[in-house]
Coordinates of C-alpha atoms and ligand atoms in Angstrom, one line a residue:
M8 CA 42.5 28.2 -98.3
A9 CA 39.9 29.5 -95.9
P10 CA 36.3 29.0 -97.1
S11 CA 34.8 32.5 -98.5
I12 CA 31.7 32.8 -98.9
S13 CA 31.1 35.5 -101.0
S14 CA 33.7 35.5 -103.9
C15 CA 32.9 34.1 -107.8
A16 CA 34.3 30.5 -107.8
V17 CA 35.7 31.6 -111.1
C18 CA 37.1 35.0 -110.8
G19 CA 37.2 35.8 -107.2
V20 CA 35.7 38.9 -107.1
E21 CA 33.1 39.6 -105.2
A22 CA 29.6 37.9 -106.1
N23 CA 26.4 37.3 -104.9
L24 CA 24.7 35.1 -108.0
K25 CA 24.2 31.6 -106.3
C26 CA 23.8 28.0 -108.0
G27 CA 20.2 26.9 -107.8
G28 CA 21.8 23.6 -107.2
C29 CA 24.0 23.2 -104.1
K30 CA 23.7 27.0 -103.5
N31 CA 27.2 26.8 -102.0
V32 CA 29.3 28.9 -104.2
V33 CA 28.6 31.9 -106.4
Y34 CA 29.4 34.0 -109.1
C35 CA 29.7 37.2 -110.7
G36 CA 27.4 36.1 -113.5
K37 CA 25.6 33.3 -115.9
D38 CA 29.0 32.9 -117.7
H39 CA 31.1 32.2 -115.2
Q40 CA 28.4 29.8 -113.7
K41 CA 28.8 28.1 -117.1
V42 CA 32.2 27.8 -117.1
H43 CA 32.0 26.1 -113.3
W44 CA 29.7 23.7 -114.5
R45 CA 31.3 22.8 -117.7
K46 CA 34.5 22.6 -115.2
G47 CA 33.5 20.0 -113.3
H48 CA 30.4 21.9 -110.8
K49 CA 27.9 19.5 -112.1
A50 CA 29.6 16.6 -110.2
M51 CA 30.3 18.4 -107.3
C52 CA 26.7 20.4 -106.6
K53 CA 24.7 19.0 -103.3
C54 CA 27.2 16.8 -101.7
V55 CA 24.7 15.7 -99.0
E56 CA 21.5 13.6 -99.5
L57 CA 18.7 12.2 -96.7
K58 CA 18.8 8.8 -95.4
V59 CA 16.9 7.1 -92.8
D60 CA 18.9 4.7 -90.4
E61 CA 17.1 3.1 -87.5
V62 CA 18.8 5.0 -84.3
M63 CA 19.6 8.3 -85.8
G64 CA 16.3 8.3 -87.9
R65 CA 16.7 10.7 -90.5
Y66 CA 20.5 12.0 -91.4
L67 CA 22.7 13.6 -94.1
S68 CA 25.2 11.5 -95.5
A69 CA 28.4 12.6 -98.4
T70 CA 27.3 11.8 -101.9
R71 CA 31.0 12.2 -102.5
D72 CA 34.7 12.9 -101.1
I73 CA 34.4 16.3 -99.4
K74 CA 37.3 18.4 -98.6
Q75 CA 38.7 19.5 -95.7
G76 CA 37.1 23.3 -95.4
E77 CA 34.9 23.1 -98.3
V78 CA 31.4 24.1 -98.2
I79 CA 28.7 21.7 -97.2
F80 CA 25.3 23.8 -98.0
R81 CA 24.1 26.8 -97.2
E82 CA 20.5 27.8 -96.3
K83 CA 18.2 30.6 -95.0
P84 CA 16.2 30.4 -92.1
L85 CA 12.6 29.4 -92.8
A86 CA 11.6 30.8 -89.4
I87 CA 14.1 33.2 -86.9
G88 CA 13.2 35.0 -83.4
P89 CA 13.5 35.9 -80.1
K90 CA 14.6 32.7 -77.6
V91 CA 11.9 31.3 -75.4
S92 CA 12.9 33.7 -72.6
C93 CA 14.9 36.4 -73.7
M94 CA 15.8 40.1 -73.0
P95 CA 13.9 43.2 -74.6
M96 CA 15.2 42.7 -78.4
C97 CA 13.0 44.8 -81.6
L98 CA 11.2 42.1 -83.7
G99 CA 12.1 43.7 -86.6
C100 CA 16.0 43.3 -86.9
N101 CA 17.2 41.4 -83.8
V102 CA 18.9 43.7 -82.1
F103 CA 18.9 43.7 -78.1
L104 CA 17.2 46.8 -77.3
T105 CA 19.1 49.1 -75.0
L106 CA 17.9 52.8 -73.5
K107 CA 19.9 56.0 -74.4
P108 CA 20.5 58.6 -72.4
K109 CA 17.7 60.3 -71.0
E110 CA 15.2 57.8 -72.7
K111 CA 12.9 56.4 -70.0
N112 CA 10.9 53.7 -72.4
Y113 CA 12.2 51.7 -75.8
Y114 CA 10.7 52.8 -79.4
K115 CA 7.5 51.0 -79.2
C116 CA 5.4 49.8 -82.7
S117 CA 3.3 52.6 -83.6
Q118 CA 0.2 49.7 -84.4
C119 CA 1.3 46.9 -82.1
N120 CA 3.2 48.3 -79.5
W121 CA 6.1 45.7 -79.3
P122 CA 9.2 47.2 -78.8
L123 CA 11.6 48.4 -81.3
C124 CA 14.9 49.6 -82.3
G125 CA 13.1 52.7 -84.2
P126 CA 10.5 53.6 -86.7
S127 CA 12.0 51.7 -89.6
C128 CA 11.6 48.8 -88.0
E129 CA 8.2 48.9 -88.0
K130 CA 8.3 48.0 -92.4
S131 CA 10.9 45.2 -91.9
P132 CA 9.6 42.5 -93.0
L133 CA 10.3 40.1 -90.7
H134 CA 7.4 42.2 -88.5
T135 CA 4.7 43.1 -90.7
E136 CA 2.5 39.9 -90.9
E137 CA 2.7 39.5 -87.1
C138 CA 1.7 42.9 -86.6
S139 CA -0.8 43.4 -88.8
L140 CA -2.3 40.6 -87.3
M141 CA -1.6 41.7 -83.5
A142 CA -3.3 45.1 -84.8
S143 CA -6.3 43.9 -85.9
R144 CA -7.1 41.9 -83.0
K145 CA -6.3 45.3 -80.7
F146 CA -3.5 43.4 -78.9
K147 CA -1.2 46.0 -77.3
A148 CA 2.1 44.3 -76.2
Q149 CA 3.1 45.4 -72.4
I150 CA 7.0 45.8 -72.4
N151 CA 8.6 48.5 -70.8
A152 CA 11.9 49.4 -69.8
T153 CA 12.9 48.7 -66.3
P154 CA 16.5 50.6 -65.9
A155 CA 16.8 48.9 -62.3
E156 CA 16.7 45.6 -63.5
E157 CA 19.0 45.5 -66.4
G158 CA 19.0 42.3 -68.2
K159 CA 16.1 40.9 -66.9
K160 CA 14.2 38.3 -69.4
E161 CA 10.6 38.7 -70.3
A162 CA 8.6 35.7 -70.7
A163 CA 6.4 36.9 -73.9
Y164 CA 8.9 36.3 -76.5
C165 CA 8.3 32.7 -75.9
A166 CA 5.2 33.0 -78.4
I167 CA 6.7 35.1 -81.5
V168 CA 8.7 32.1 -83.2
P169 CA 5.7 29.7 -83.0
L170 CA 3.7 32.7 -84.1
R171 CA 6.4 33.4 -86.9
C172 CA 5.6 29.8 -88.2
C173 CA 1.9 29.3 -87.6
L174 CA 1.6 32.4 -90.3
L175 CA 3.7 30.6 -92.4
K176 CA 1.0 28.6 -93.6
E177 CA -0.7 31.3 -95.1
S178 CA 2.7 32.8 -96.8
D179 CA 4.5 30.0 -97.3
P180 CA 2.8 26.7 -97.5
E181 CA 5.7 24.5 -98.9
G182 CA 7.6 25.8 -95.8
F183 CA 5.1 25.8 -93.6
Q184 CA 4.6 21.4 -94.7
R185 CA 8.4 21.1 -94.2
L186 CA 8.4 22.9 -90.7
C187 CA 5.4 20.3 -89.9
E188 CA 8.1 17.2 -90.9
L189 CA 10.0 18.1 -88.8
Q190 CA 10.7 15.8 -85.8
S191 CA 9.6 17.4 -82.2
H192 CA 9.8 14.5 -79.3
L193 CA 6.3 16.2 -77.9
E194 CA 5.5 13.5 -76.5
K195 CA 8.0 13.7 -74.0
R196 CA 8.4 17.6 -73.9
I197 CA 5.0 18.0 -73.0
E198 CA 5.0 16.5 -69.5
T199 CA 7.5 18.9 -68.4
P200 CA 7.1 21.4 -66.3
L201 CA 8.4 24.7 -69.4
Y202 CA 5.6 23.4 -71.5
R203 CA 3.1 23.1 -69.3
V204 CA 3.8 26.8 -68.7
L205 CA 4.2 27.6 -72.5
K206 CA 0.9 25.4 -73.0
A207 CA -0.9 28.3 -71.1
N208 CA 0.5 31.2 -72.6
L209 CA 1.1 29.7 -76.1
I210 CA -2.5 28.7 -76.4
T211 CA -3.9 31.5 -74.8
F212 CA -1.6 34.1 -77.1
I213 CA -2.3 32.5 -80.6
K214 CA -5.8 30.9 -80.5
T215 CA -7.9 33.6 -78.3
I216 CA -5.8 36.4 -78.4
L217 CA -4.9 36.2 -82.1
R218 CA -8.0 33.9 -83.0
L219 CA -5.7 31.9 -85.4
D220 CA -7.3 28.6 -86.6
F221 CA -4.6 26.3 -84.8
D222 CA -5.7 23.3 -82.4
E223 CA -3.7 23.4 -79.0
F224 CA -1.9 20.1 -80.9
T225 CA -0.2 21.6 -83.9
I226 CA 0.6 24.7 -82.0
M227 CA 2.7 22.8 -79.2
R228 CA 4.1 20.1 -81.7
I229 CA 5.3 23.4 -83.7
T230 CA 7.0 24.6 -79.9
A231 CA 8.3 20.7 -79.8
I232 CA 9.9 21.2 -83.0
L233 CA 11.4 24.3 -82.7
D234 CA 12.6 23.2 -79.1
T235 CA 14.2 20.3 -81.1
N236 CA 15.6 21.7 -84.2
C237 CA 16.4 25.3 -83.7
F238 CA 19.7 26.9 -84.0
E239 CA 21.0 29.6 -81.9
I240 CA 23.0 32.3 -83.6
R241 CA 24.6 35.1 -81.8
H242 CA 25.9 38.0 -83.4
Q243 CA 28.0 39.7 -80.4
H244 CA 29.4 42.3 -82.6
K245 CA 26.1 43.5 -83.4
N246 CA 24.0 42.4 -79.6
I247 CA 22.2 39.8 -81.2
K248 CA 21.4 36.5 -79.7
V249 CA 18.0 34.8 -81.4
R250 CA 17.2 31.5 -82.6
A251 CA 16.1 29.8 -86.6
L252 CA 14.7 27.0 -87.8
Y253 CA 16.4 25.6 -91.2
P254 CA 14.9 22.6 -92.6
Q255 CA 17.7 20.8 -94.2
A256 CA 20.4 21.6 -91.5
S257 CA 17.9 19.9 -88.6
M258 CA 18.5 16.8 -90.8
I259 CA 22.1 16.6 -89.4
A260 CA 22.7 14.2 -86.7
H261 CA 24.8 14.6 -83.7
S262 CA 28.1 13.1 -83.0
C263 CA 30.7 14.2 -79.1
V264 CA 33.2 13.6 -82.6
P265 CA 31.9 16.3 -85.3
N266 CA 33.6 16.2 -89.3
T267 CA 31.4 19.9 -89.7
T268 CA 31.4 23.1 -87.8
H269 CA 28.8 26.3 -89.0
V270 CA 28.8 29.6 -89.3
F271 CA 25.8 32.1 -89.6
S272 CA 26.1 35.2 -92.5
E273 CA 25.5 38.3 -91.8
D274 CA 21.7 37.7 -93.0
F275 CA 21.3 34.1 -91.0
E276 CA 21.9 32.2 -93.5
F277 CA 23.8 28.7 -91.9
V278 CA 26.9 28.2 -93.5
L279 CA 27.8 24.1 -93.3
I280 CA 32.0 23.7 -93.1
A281 CA 33.8 20.5 -93.3
T282 CA 36.4 20.2 -90.6
V283 CA 38.2 17.1 -91.9
D284 CA 37.7 15.4 -95.0
I285 CA 34.6 13.7 -95.0
A286 CA 34.3 10.2 -97.2
K287 CA 31.5 9.6 -99.5
G288 CA 29.0 7.4 -97.8
S289 CA 29.6 8.7 -94.3
P290 CA 27.4 10.7 -92.2
I291 CA 27.6 14.2 -91.7
F292 CA 27.5 15.4 -87.9
V293 CA 27.4 18.4 -85.8
T294 CA 27.5 18.3 -82.2
Y295 CA 24.9 19.0 -79.8
G296 CA 26.9 18.8 -76.9
Q297 CA 29.4 20.4 -75.3
T298 CA 33.1 19.0 -76.1
L299 CA 34.4 19.2 -72.5
Q300 CA 32.3 17.4 -70.8
G301 CA 32.6 13.3 -69.8
T302 CA 30.3 10.9 -71.8
L303 CA 28.4 10.4 -68.4
Q304 CA 27.4 13.9 -68.7
R305 CA 27.2 14.5 -72.5
R306 CA 24.9 11.5 -72.8
E307 CA 22.4 13.0 -69.8
H308 CA 22.4 16.9 -71.7
L309 CA 21.7 14.6 -74.7
R310 CA 18.7 12.6 -73.3
Q311 CA 17.4 16.2 -71.7
V312 CA 17.2 18.1 -74.2
K313 CA 17.3 15.8 -77.5
F314 CA 15.4 12.7 -75.8
F315 CA 18.0 10.1 -77.1
E316 CA 21.1 7.6 -76.5
C317 CA 24.2 8.6 -78.1
F318 CA 26.1 5.6 -79.2
C319 CA 28.7 7.3 -81.2
E320 CA 32.5 6.1 -81.6
R321 CA 33.8 8.7 -78.3
C322 CA 30.7 7.8 -76.0
A323 CA 31.5 3.8 -76.9
D324 CA 34.5 4.0 -76.0
P325 CA 35.4 4.0 -72.1
T326 CA 38.5 5.9 -72.9
E327 CA 36.7 8.5 -74.8
L328 CA 39.7 8.7 -77.2
S329 CA 42.4 8.1 -75.2
T330 CA 41.6 11.6 -73.3
F331 CA 40.6 9.4 -70.1
A332 CA 38.2 12.7 -70.4
G333 CA 35.3 10.9 -67.9
S334 CA 37.9 9.2 -66.0
F335 CA 40.0 9.5 -62.4
N336 CA 42.7 8.4 -60.9
C337 CA 42.5 5.1 -58.8
T338 CA 43.3 5.9 -55.3
R339 CA 44.0 2.4 -53.9
C340 CA 46.5 2.0 -56.5
N341 CA 47.8 5.2 -57.6
N342 CA 48.2 4.0 -60.9
G343 CA 45.2 3.3 -63.0
K344 CA 42.6 5.1 -63.7
M345 CA 39.1 4.5 -62.8
I346 CA 37.1 3.8 -66.5
P347 CA 33.3 2.9 -67.0
T348 CA 33.0 -1.1 -67.5
N349 CA 30.0 -0.1 -69.6
P350 CA 29.8 3.3 -71.1
F351 CA 25.9 3.0 -72.7
E352 CA 25.4 1.9 -68.8
D353 CA 25.0 4.6 -66.4
T354 CA 24.1 1.9 -63.7
A355 CA 27.7 0.0 -64.7
P356 CA 30.1 0.2 -61.9
W357 CA 33.9 1.8 -63.1
R358 CA 37.0 -0.5 -62.6
C359 CA 40.6 0.9 -62.2
S360 CA 43.0 -0.2 -65.5
A361 CA 45.3 -1.3 -63.2
C362 CA 44.4 -3.0 -60.1
E363 CA 40.5 -3.9 -61.5
S364 CA 39.0 -2.4 -57.8
E365 CA 36.0 -1.0 -58.4
I366 CA 33.4 1.7 -57.4
S367 CA 29.8 2.3 -58.3
A368 CA 28.4 4.4 -60.8
K369 CA 26.3 6.1 -58.4
Q370 CA 29.5 7.2 -56.2
V371 CA 31.2 8.4 -59.7
I372 CA 28.0 10.4 -60.2
N373 CA 27.7 12.0 -57.1
G374 CA 31.4 12.9 -56.8
N375 CA 31.7 14.8 -60.2
R376 CA 28.4 16.4 -58.8
A377 CA 29.9 17.8 -56.2
I378 CA 32.8 18.6 -57.8
M379 CA 31.1 20.5 -60.4
T380 CA 29.0 22.5 -57.7
E381 CA 32.7 23.4 -56.7
I382 CA 33.5 24.8 -59.9
S383 CA 30.5 26.6 -60.1
E384 CA 31.1 28.3 -57.0
L385 CA 34.6 29.9 -57.6
D386 CA 35.3 33.1 -58.2
Q387 CA 34.6 33.4 -62.5
H388 CA 36.9 36.1 -62.7
S389 CA 39.6 34.6 -60.3
P390 CA 43.0 32.6 -61.9
K391 CA 43.9 32.6 -58.3
E392 CA 40.2 30.2 -57.5
F393 CA 40.6 28.2 -60.9
E394 CA 44.6 27.3 -60.0
A395 CA 44.1 26.6 -56.3
F396 CA 41.3 23.9 -57.6
L397 CA 43.9 22.3 -60.0
L398 CA 46.4 21.7 -57.1
K399 CA 43.5 20.6 -55.0
Y400 CA 42.5 17.5 -57.0
R401 CA 45.7 17.0 -58.9
D402 CA 46.6 13.7 -57.5
I403 CA 42.7 12.4 -57.5
L404 CA 42.2 13.7 -61.4
H405 CA 44.9 13.9 -64.1
G406 CA 45.2 16.1 -66.3
T407 CA 42.8 15.8 -69.2
N408 CA 39.6 14.6 -66.3
T409 CA 36.4 17.0 -67.7
H410 CA 36.4 18.6 -64.6
M411 CA 40.5 19.8 -64.8
L412 CA 39.9 20.4 -68.6
Q413 CA 36.9 22.7 -67.8
V414 CA 38.6 25.0 -65.5
K415 CA 42.2 24.9 -67.9
Y416 CA 39.7 26.1 -70.6
A417 CA 38.5 29.2 -68.1
L418 CA 41.9 30.1 -67.1
S419 CA 43.1 29.9 -71.1
Q420 CA 40.2 32.2 -71.2
L421 CA 40.7 34.6 -68.1
Y422 CA 45.1 34.7 -68.7
G423 CA 45.1 37.4 -71.7
N424 CA 41.3 38.9 -71.3
I425 CA 40.5 40.3 -67.8
P426 CA 41.3 43.3 -65.8
G427 CA 44.3 43.0 -64.3
F428 CA 45.1 40.1 -66.2
Q429 CA 45.4 41.7 -69.7
L430 CA 48.0 39.7 -72.0
Q431 CA 50.7 42.7 -71.9
Q432 CA 50.1 42.7 -67.9
L433 CA 51.0 39.0 -67.4
S434 CA 53.9 38.0 -65.6
E435 CA 56.6 35.6 -67.1
A436 CA 54.7 32.9 -64.9
A437 CA 51.6 33.5 -66.1
I438 CA 52.5 33.6 -69.7
I439 CA 54.1 30.4 -69.2
R440 CA 51.1 29.2 -67.8
K441 CA 49.1 30.3 -70.5
I442 CA 50.7 28.8 -72.9
D443 CA 51.2 25.1 -71.3
I444 CA 47.5 25.0 -70.9
C445 CA 46.7 26.2 -74.5
R446 CA 48.7 23.6 -75.8
E447 CA 47.4 21.1 -73.4
L448 CA 44.0 21.8 -74.7
L449 CA 45.0 21.9 -78.1
E450 CA 46.3 18.0 -77.6
V451 CA 42.5 17.6 -76.7
G452 CA 41.0 19.1 -79.6
K453 CA 43.3 17.0 -81.8
L454 CA 41.3 14.5 -80.6
L455 CA 38.0 15.1 -79.8
E456 CA 37.3 17.8 -82.6
P457 CA 40.0 17.9 -85.1
G458 CA 41.0 20.0 -87.6
L459 CA 38.9 23.1 -88.2
S460 CA 37.0 23.1 -85.7
F461 CA 36.1 26.8 -84.0
F462 CA 37.9 24.8 -80.6
R463 CA 40.6 24.6 -82.1
G464 CA 40.6 28.1 -84.2
Y465 CA 40.0 29.7 -80.5
L466 CA 42.8 28.3 -78.4
L467 CA 45.4 28.8 -81.9
M468 CA 44.7 32.6 -81.5
D469 CA 45.0 32.4 -78.0
L470 CA 48.5 30.7 -78.1
Q471 CA 49.9 32.5 -80.8
S472 CA 49.0 36.1 -79.6
V473 CA 50.8 34.8 -75.9
L474 CA 54.0 33.4 -77.9
A475 CA 54.0 36.6 -79.6
I476 CA 54.2 38.4 -76.1
Q477 CA 56.9 36.4 -75.1
A478 CA 58.8 36.7 -77.8
K479 CA 58.4 40.2 -78.0
R480 CA 59.3 40.8 -74.0
D481 CA 62.6 38.2 -74.4
F482 CA 64.4 40.4 -77.3
D483 CA 63.4 43.9 -75.0
N484 CA 64.5 42.2 -72.6
K485 CA 67.8 41.0 -74.3
T486 CA 67.7 37.2 -72.7
A487 CA 66.2 36.2 -76.8
N488 CA 68.6 37.3 -79.5
R489 CA 66.7 38.4 -83.2
E490 CA 67.0 34.6 -84.1
E491 CA 65.8 33.1 -81.8
T492 CA 62.6 36.2 -81.5
L493 CA 62.0 35.3 -85.2
R494 CA 61.5 31.7 -84.3
L495 CA 58.9 31.9 -81.6
L496 CA 57.1 34.8 -84.1
T497 CA 57.6 32.8 -87.1
E498 CA 55.2 30.1 -85.2
A499 CA 53.6 32.4 -83.9
M500 CA 52.3 33.4 -87.3
D501 CA 52.1 29.5 -88.3
L502 CA 49.3 29.3 -85.8
L503 CA 48.0 32.6 -86.5
Q504 CA 48.0 31.6 -90.3
E505 CA 45.4 28.7 -89.0
A506 CA 43.5 30.2 -86.9
V507 CA 42.3 32.9 -89.2
K508 CA 41.9 29.8 -91.8
I509 CA 39.3 28.5 -89.0
L510 CA 37.7 31.6 -87.8
S511 CA 37.5 33.9 -90.6
P512 CA 34.1 32.5 -92.0
D513 CA 32.6 33.9 -89.6
P514 CA 31.7 37.1 -90.0
A515 CA 31.0 37.7 -86.4
L516 CA 34.5 37.2 -85.5
K517 CA 36.1 39.6 -88.5
E518 CA 37.1 43.0 -86.4
F519 CA 38.5 40.1 -83.6
I520 CA 40.5 38.8 -86.8
D521 CA 41.6 41.5 -88.1
T522 CA 42.6 42.9 -84.3
K523 CA 45.2 39.7 -84.2
V524 CA 46.2 40.4 -87.7
Q525 CA 47.0 44.0 -86.7
E526 CA 48.9 43.2 -83.8
M527 CA 51.2 40.6 -84.9
T528 CA 52.1 42.8 -88.0
T529 CA 53.2 44.8 -85.5
L530 CA 55.1 42.6 -83.2
M531 CA 57.0 41.0 -86.8
Q532 CA 58.9 44.6 -86.9
L533 CA 61.3 43.9 -84.6
Ligands
SAM12 C1 17.8 18.1 -85.1 S1 16.9 16.2 -85.1 C2 17.9 15.5 -86.2 C3 17.0 15.3 -87.6 C4 16.1 13.6 -86.8 N1 16.8 12.1 -86.8 C5 14.5 13.8 -87.6 O1 14.5 12.3 -88.6 O2 14.2 14.5 -87.7 C6 17.6 15.8 -83.9 C7 17.0 14.6 -83.4 O3 17.7 13.2 -84.8 C8 18.3 12.3 -83.3 N2 19.5 11.9 -83.5 C9 20.5 12.7 -84.0 N3 21.4 12.3 -83.8 C10 21.5 11.5 -83.2 C11 22.2 10.3 -83.0 N4 23.5 10.4 -83.2 N5 21.2 9.2 -82.4 C12 20.3 8.9 -82.3 N6 19.5 10.0 -82.3 C13 19.6 11.1 -82.8 C14 17.5 12.4 -82.0 O4 15.9 11.7 -81.9 C15 17.4 14.2 -82.3 O5 16.3 14.4 -80.9

């Protein structure tokens, strides 16, 4: 069953009394909380503990066996707000602002002049404290709508979350203390051009304009803590994209083969869910990277943004768990695959698995770079261009090479979703193509993001949609009889059920899921 985040653990009715220990289960009342405790929750409460490792630093570990699909913990954000650079958004409710017809500018807060979505957000608990401070210092924000530059990002927003963190020192000293204990990597970040700019803006705003009693080092450390630990939240259905800090979730270590996924509730609670069974004593992992990238790119990304070297099981394996995602075909023997002689060493040569011929790491890195540029220059709305890329490179790049996988993933999104290629408009060939691509990617997903991962969830949803369309078409065209059609629809239904199980904990996907279920219900009525 899909993990529910709002029904009583005993009777299943909608509930909101949370277990104060693990915050993982809710009850309709104290009586059912007691019943559940006696029935075994006592042993299940809090399934993670903090540990320290020489390489990973602090991390969370399972205190007992955790079952696939279990909610491991929930946590409210300690701080939330705009990303470093973002489009104008309401500081009261986080929604991106848009102009209504005939409006020339956004509604502005009567006290501090920051854009808000309306008068009610002036009183939002998220905004009142910072607003009073800014008003008391006579600070007036200067952000105006620029219809000619729609989507323009405003750098001024970079100061809001650091400011909210500074204000915690008074309003929530315990929370502020927890924040200060998080990792920052400030010593490395401070040298970067971004930090030079941030430093100039933030110090002026917080120390000089708002006259808060914080030294430069603390302000920059808070900024670096945010960059190291914040999660990005996208609630597309509400036009929201923010960053938020969760002290406990900040302790989760990275692996390129994660054993959890996470969603954010409507009110931005972090919900961590086990994607596979996790044995007692195992670390809890999320992924900070992108699954379809090869080891070279993933490790480089982690080095750049999180300042560590990844030694996970996938990075350690030259075959990347038998996917050979970072590898490419040997053009000398046309038989083997080129794999790194040492995946932890970026300068180590690459060798063919069959003929043992070698090439330098530099050649591999340059080759990857050229191909990535080529992909970025493809028309992102043209299945034809993506297909042409796959054809062009089919001799050099095998089917599960990172570049091929990324292009196939893009194609799986284009077929069925863009004008001219909506599901109902797809040709017979495009339908078969989409089915094949989804199946191929799901095979890779099984190895790299197994279990209830969102990577698999979206692909399952895509595959069921296109299978259902094919079944319906074949039936209508009389190329399949009722029995054959029902067999295909049943397969689609099974995939849909698995997709719903994976995706339904995310409230942002509710409408999407409801639509898919509705589509399938209609199709099943042959
Ligand atoms: C969000 S914090 C995680 C908590 C952190 N370990 C601590 O002690 O505060 C992210 C940082 O943890 C470290 N880290 C996380 N996963 C790691 C891993 N698999 N190997 C090495 N370091 C890791 C890196 O320094 C990374 O920048």
